[in-house]
Short mmCIF file of C-alpha atoms in Angstrom, two decimals:
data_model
loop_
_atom_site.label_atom_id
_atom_site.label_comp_id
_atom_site.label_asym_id
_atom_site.label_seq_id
_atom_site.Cartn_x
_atom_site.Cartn_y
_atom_site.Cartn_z
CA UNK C 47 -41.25 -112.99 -44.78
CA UNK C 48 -40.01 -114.99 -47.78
CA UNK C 49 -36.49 -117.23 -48.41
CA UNK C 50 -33.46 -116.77 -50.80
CA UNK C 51 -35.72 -118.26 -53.61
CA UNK C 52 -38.91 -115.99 -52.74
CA UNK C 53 -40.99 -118.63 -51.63
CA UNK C 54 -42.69 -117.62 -48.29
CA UNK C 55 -40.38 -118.54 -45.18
CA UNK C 56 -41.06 -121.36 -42.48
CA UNK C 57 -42.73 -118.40 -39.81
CA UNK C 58 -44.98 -117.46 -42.31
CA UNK C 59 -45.80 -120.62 -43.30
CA UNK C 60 -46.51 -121.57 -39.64
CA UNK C 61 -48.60 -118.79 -39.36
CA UNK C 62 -50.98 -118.85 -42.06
CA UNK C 63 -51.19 -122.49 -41.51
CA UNK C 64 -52.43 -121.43 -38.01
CA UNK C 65 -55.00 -119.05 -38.88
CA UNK C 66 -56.19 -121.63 -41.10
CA UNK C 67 -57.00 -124.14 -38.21
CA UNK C 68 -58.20 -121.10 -35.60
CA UNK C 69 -60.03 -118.85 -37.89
CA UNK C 70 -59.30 -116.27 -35.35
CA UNK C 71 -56.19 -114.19 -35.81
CA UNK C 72 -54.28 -114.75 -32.55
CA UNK C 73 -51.35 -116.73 -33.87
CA UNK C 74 -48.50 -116.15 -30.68
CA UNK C 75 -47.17 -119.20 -28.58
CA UNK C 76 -50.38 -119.54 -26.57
CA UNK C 77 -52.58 -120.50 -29.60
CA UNK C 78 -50.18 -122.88 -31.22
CA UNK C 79 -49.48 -125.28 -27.82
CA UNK C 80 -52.63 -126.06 -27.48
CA UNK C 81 -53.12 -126.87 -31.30
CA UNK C 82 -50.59 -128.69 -31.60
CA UNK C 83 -51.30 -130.75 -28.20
CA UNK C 84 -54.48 -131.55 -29.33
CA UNK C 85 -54.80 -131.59 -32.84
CA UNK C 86 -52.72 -134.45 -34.95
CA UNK C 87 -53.45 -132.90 -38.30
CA UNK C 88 -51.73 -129.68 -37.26
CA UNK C 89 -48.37 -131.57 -35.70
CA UNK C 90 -48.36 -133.32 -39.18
CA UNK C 91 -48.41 -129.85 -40.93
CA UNK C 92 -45.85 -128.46 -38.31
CA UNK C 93 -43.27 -131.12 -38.58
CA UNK C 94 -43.83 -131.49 -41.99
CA UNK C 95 -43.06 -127.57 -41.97
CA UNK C 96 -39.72 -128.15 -40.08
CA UNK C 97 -39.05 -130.95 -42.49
CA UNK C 98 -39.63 -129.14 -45.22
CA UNK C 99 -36.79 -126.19 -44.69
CA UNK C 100 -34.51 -129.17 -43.35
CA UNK C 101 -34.84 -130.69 -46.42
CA UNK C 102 -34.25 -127.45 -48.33
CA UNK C 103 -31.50 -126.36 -46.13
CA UNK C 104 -29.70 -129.77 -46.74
CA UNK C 105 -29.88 -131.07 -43.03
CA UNK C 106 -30.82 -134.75 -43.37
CA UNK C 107 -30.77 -136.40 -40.32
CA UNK C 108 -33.23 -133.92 -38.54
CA UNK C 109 -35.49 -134.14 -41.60
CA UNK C 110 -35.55 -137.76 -41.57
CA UNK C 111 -36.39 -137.94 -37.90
CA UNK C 112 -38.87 -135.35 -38.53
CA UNK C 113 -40.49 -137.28 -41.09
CA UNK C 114 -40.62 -141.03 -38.79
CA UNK C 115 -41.64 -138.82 -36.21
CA UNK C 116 -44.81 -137.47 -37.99
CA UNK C 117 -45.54 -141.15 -39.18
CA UNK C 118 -45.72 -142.23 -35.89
CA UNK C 119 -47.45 -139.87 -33.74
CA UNK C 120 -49.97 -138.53 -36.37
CA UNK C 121 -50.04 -140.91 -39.25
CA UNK C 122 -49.53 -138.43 -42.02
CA UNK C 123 -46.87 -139.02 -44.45
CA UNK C 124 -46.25 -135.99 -45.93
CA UNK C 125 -42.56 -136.37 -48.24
CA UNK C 126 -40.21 -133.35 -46.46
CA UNK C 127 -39.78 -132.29 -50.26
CA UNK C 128 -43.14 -131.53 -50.78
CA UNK C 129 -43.40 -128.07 -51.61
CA UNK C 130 -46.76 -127.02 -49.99
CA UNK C 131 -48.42 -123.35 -50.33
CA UNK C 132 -49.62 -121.85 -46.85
CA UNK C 133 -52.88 -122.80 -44.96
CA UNK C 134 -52.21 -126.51 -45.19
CA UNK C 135 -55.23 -128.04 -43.26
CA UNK C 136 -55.63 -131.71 -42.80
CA UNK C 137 -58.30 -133.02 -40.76
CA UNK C 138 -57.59 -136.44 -40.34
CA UNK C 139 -54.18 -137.32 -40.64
CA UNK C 140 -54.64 -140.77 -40.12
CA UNK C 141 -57.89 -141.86 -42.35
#
């Protein structure tokens, strides 16, 4: 699954970013929620994901909410222009 400029797409993104912080291979809804519940680095690499195609889809607004929103509930700040390859893991967002 890649974009219009070849560059891998936000569900593949998602998922290798996933397998990166499970090391199993179940990637479906059930093994994200509870990631992302529990885990503040992951949020900060999934809204930073969304953020990401905002940005590069020219949507603004959500991207900047996306961004304060990652600032305050994980710490990370992580510019939505930041063009990141997949398996992003961050282990403490905030220090």
């Amino acid at each position: 699954m890649t974009d219009l400029g070849g560059e891998p797409g936000l569900l593949a993104l998602l998922k290798a970013d996933l397998l990166r912080y499970r090391g199993d291979k179940r990637t479906g809804f059930w093994a994200i929620v509870p990631k992302y519940a529990l885990h503040a680095g992951f949020r900060a690499v999934v809204l930073h994901r969304i953020g990401n195609w905002c940005a590069r889809h020219r949507f603004q607004l959500p991207m900047e909410f996306l961004l304060s929103h990652s600032i305050s509930a994980t710490g990370a700040e992580i510019a939505a222009t930041a063009s990141i390859g997949p398996g992003l893991l961050i282990h403490h967002p905030s220090g």
